[in-house]
C-alpha positions as a Python dict, from the first residue, in 0.01 Angstrom:
ca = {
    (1, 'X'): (0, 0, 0),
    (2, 'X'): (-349, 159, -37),
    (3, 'X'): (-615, -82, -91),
    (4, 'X'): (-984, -22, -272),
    (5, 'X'): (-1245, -4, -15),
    (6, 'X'): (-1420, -192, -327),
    (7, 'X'): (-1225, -504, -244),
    (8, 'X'): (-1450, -805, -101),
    (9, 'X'): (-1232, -1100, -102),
    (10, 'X'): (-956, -1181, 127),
    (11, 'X'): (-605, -1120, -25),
    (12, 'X'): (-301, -1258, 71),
    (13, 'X'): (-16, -1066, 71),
    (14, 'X'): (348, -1136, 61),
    (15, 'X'): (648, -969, 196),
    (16, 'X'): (1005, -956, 24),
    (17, 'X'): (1096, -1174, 351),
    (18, 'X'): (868, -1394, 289),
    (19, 'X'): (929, -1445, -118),
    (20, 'X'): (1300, -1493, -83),
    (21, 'X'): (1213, -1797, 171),
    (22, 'X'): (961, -1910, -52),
    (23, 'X'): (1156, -1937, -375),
    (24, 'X'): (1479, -2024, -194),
    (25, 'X'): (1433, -2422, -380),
    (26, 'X'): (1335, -2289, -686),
    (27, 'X'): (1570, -2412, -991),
    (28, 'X'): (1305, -2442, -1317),
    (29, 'X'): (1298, -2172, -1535),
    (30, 'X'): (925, -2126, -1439),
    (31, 'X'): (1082, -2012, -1084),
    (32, 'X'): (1361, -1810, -1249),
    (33, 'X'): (1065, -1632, -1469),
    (34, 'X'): (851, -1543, -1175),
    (35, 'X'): (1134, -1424, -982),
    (36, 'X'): (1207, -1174, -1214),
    (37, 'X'): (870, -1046, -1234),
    (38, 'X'): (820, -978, -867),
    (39, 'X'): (1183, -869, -846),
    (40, 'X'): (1085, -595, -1141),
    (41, 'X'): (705, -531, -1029),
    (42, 'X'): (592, -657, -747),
    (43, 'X'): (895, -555, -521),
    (44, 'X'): (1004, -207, -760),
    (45, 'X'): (1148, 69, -553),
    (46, 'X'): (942, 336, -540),
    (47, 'X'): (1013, 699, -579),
    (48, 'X'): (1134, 849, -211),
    (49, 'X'): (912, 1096, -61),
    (50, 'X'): (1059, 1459, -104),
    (51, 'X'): (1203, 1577, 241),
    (52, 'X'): (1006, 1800, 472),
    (53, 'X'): (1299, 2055, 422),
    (54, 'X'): (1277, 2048, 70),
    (55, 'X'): (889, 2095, 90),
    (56, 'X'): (942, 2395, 348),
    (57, 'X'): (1181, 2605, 133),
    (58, 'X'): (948, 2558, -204),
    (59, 'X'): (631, 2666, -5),
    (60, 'X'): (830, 2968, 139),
    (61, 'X'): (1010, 3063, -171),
    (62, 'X'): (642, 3051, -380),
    (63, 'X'): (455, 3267, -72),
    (64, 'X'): (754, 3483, -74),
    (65, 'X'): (695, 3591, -433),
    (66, 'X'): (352, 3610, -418),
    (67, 'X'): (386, 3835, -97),
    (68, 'X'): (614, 4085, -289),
    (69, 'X'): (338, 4132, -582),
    (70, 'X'): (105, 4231, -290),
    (71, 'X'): (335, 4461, -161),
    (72, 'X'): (356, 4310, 176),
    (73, 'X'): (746, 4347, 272),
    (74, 'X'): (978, 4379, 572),
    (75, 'X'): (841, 4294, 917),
    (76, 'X'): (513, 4250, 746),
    (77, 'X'): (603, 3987, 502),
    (78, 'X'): (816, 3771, 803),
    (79, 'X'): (506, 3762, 1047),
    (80, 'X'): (279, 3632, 758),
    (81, 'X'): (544, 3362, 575),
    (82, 'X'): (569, 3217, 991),
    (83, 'X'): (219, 3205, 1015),
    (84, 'X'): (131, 3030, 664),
    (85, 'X'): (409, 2767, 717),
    (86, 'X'): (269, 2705, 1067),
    (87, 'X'): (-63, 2617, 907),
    (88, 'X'): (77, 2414, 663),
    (89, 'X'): (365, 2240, 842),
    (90, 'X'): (280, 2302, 1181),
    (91, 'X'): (615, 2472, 1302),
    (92, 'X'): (635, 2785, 1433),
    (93, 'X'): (988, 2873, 1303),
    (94, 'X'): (1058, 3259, 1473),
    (95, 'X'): (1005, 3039, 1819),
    (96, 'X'): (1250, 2748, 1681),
    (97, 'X'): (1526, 3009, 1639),
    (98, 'X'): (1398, 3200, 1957),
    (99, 'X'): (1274, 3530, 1770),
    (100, 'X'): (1058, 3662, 2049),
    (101, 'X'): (979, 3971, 1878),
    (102, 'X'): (1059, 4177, 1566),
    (103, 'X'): (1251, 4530, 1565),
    (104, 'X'): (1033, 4752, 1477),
    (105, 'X'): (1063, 4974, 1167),
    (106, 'X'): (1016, 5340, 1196),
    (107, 'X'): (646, 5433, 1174),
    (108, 'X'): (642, 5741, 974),
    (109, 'X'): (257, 5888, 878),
    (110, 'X'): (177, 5848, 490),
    (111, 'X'): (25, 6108, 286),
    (112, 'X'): (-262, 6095, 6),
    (113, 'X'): (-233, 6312, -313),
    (114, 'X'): (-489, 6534, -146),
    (115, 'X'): (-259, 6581, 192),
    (116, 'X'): (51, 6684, -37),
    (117, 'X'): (-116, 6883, -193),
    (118, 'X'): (-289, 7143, 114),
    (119, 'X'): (60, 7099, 247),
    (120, 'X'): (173, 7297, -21),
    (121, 'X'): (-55, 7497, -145),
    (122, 'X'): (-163, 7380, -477),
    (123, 'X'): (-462, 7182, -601),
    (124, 'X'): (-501, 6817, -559),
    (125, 'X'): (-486, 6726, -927),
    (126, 'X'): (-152, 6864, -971),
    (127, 'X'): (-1, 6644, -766),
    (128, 'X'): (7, 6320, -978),
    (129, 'X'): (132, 6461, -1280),
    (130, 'X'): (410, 6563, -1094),
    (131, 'X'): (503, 6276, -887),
    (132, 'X'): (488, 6122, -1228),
    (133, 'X'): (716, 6325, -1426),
    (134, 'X'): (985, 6276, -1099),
    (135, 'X'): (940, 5926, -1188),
    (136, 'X'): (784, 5813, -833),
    (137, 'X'): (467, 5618, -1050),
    (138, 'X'): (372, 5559, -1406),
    (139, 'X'): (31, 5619, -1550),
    (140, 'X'): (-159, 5352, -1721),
    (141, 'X'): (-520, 5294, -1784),
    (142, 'X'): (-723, 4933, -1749),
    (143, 'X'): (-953, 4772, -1936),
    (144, 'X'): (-1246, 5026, -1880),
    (145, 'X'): (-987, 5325, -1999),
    (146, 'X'): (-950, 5413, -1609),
    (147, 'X'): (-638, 5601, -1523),
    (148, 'X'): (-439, 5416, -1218),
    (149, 'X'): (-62, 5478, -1068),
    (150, 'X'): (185, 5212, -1006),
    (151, 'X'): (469, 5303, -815),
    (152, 'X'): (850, 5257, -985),
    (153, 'X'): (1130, 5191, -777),
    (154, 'X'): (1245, 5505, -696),
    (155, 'X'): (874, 5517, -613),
    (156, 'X'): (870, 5239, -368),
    (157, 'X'): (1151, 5506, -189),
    (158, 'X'): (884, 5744, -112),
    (159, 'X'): (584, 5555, -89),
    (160, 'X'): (384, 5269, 38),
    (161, 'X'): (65, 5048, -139),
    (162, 'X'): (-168, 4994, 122),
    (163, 'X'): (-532, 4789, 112),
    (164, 'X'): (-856, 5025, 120),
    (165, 'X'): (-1055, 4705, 257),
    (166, 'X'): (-1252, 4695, -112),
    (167, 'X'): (-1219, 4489, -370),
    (168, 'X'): (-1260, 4502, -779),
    (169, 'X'): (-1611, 4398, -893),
    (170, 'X'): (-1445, 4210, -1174),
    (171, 'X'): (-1190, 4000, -1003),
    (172, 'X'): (-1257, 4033, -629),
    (173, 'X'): (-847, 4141, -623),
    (174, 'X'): (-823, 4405, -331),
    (175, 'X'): (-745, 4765, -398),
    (176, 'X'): (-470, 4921, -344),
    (177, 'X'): (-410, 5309, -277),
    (178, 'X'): (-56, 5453, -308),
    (179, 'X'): (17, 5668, -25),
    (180, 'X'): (326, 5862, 27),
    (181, 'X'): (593, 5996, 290),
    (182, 'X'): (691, 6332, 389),
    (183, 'X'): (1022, 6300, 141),
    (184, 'X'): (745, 6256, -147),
    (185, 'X'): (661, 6621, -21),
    (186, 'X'): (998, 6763, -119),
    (187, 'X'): (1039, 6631, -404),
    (188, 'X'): (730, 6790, -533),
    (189, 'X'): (794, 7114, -341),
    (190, 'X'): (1150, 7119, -571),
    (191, 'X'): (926, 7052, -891),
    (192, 'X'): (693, 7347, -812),
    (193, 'X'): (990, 7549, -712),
    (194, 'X'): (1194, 7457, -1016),
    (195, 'X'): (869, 7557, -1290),
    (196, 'X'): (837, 7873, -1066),
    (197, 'X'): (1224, 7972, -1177),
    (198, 'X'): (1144, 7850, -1550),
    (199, 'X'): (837, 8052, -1546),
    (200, 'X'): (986, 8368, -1426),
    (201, 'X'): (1270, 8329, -1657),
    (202, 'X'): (1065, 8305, -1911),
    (203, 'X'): (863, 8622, -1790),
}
């Protein structure tokens, strides 16, 4: 029970214990009246505390979704879920279950729009419209009527978000770059190669 800090007086306080022995000779209706206000009040159950395990899944589930609209997945996301539930909770749960270490995933380099494109040949802004017409990202434009990418999920196959370290003006969210792997490459290399034969058809 939490008392005010307020509170000058002495108070006298009285257990269930205590109560029963106290109205144990009680027969008036007076007695029977009071009884049932202390029974219904003073001495009400209160609502049990939700289990730590309960408390530990919700926290993970909500920091697992917010993790995936951040893009951090895989190894990534594991590392950073153990560490925020070892702030919170203080358990460490990779050492409970005697995770030492994580596999890890193949490393493979990632590409920007202007490496794909001196790979091939061709000039950087004719790389977007392709990987968009493949269907790797979608084109939009924000509020000030800039153009941005966001990767689909055939996308997410052949490329990665990753933080440049800045952050919008407007929101303070990070920003993210989409950068892509060599099979991004061939996919545009099959475009070009495919408008080539359509051209010279055409010829």
């Amino acid at each position: 029970m939490d008392i005010s800090p307020m509170v000058t007086e002495a108070i006298t306080l009285i257990t269930e214990t205590g109560y029963l022995m106290l109205v144990k000779s009680f027969t008036d209706d007076l007695a029977w009246q009071v009884q049932r206000e202390l029974v219904n009040k003073y001495f009400a159950t209160s609502q049990p505390a939700t289990p730590p395990q309960a408390q530990m899944l919700e926290y993970a589930r909500v920091n697992r979704e917010l993790m995936q609209i951040f893009g951090i997945e895989s190894n990534m996301q594991v590392l950073a879920l153990n560490n925020a539930m070892q702030k919170e909770f203080g358990v460490n749960l990779l050492d409970t279950w005697g995770v030492n270490g994580l596999k890890a995933e193949l490393q493979e380099q990632t590409l920007t729009v202007s490496d794909i494109a001196k790979r091939l040949g061709i000039k950087p802004r004719q790389v977007n419209p392709i990987l968009t017409k493949r269907g790797l990202q979608t084109a939009n434009r924000d509020h000030k009527d800039s153009l941005y990418y966001e990767l689909t999920n055939l996308g997410k196959e052949h490329g990665i978000y990753l933080d440049t370290g800045k952050k919008h003006k407007t929101d303070g969210t990070p920003v993210r770059q989409i950068k892509w792997y060599d099979s991004a490459i061939d996919l545009v290399k099959t475009h070009l190669e495919a408008d080539f034969v359509l051209t010279e058809g055409a010829a």
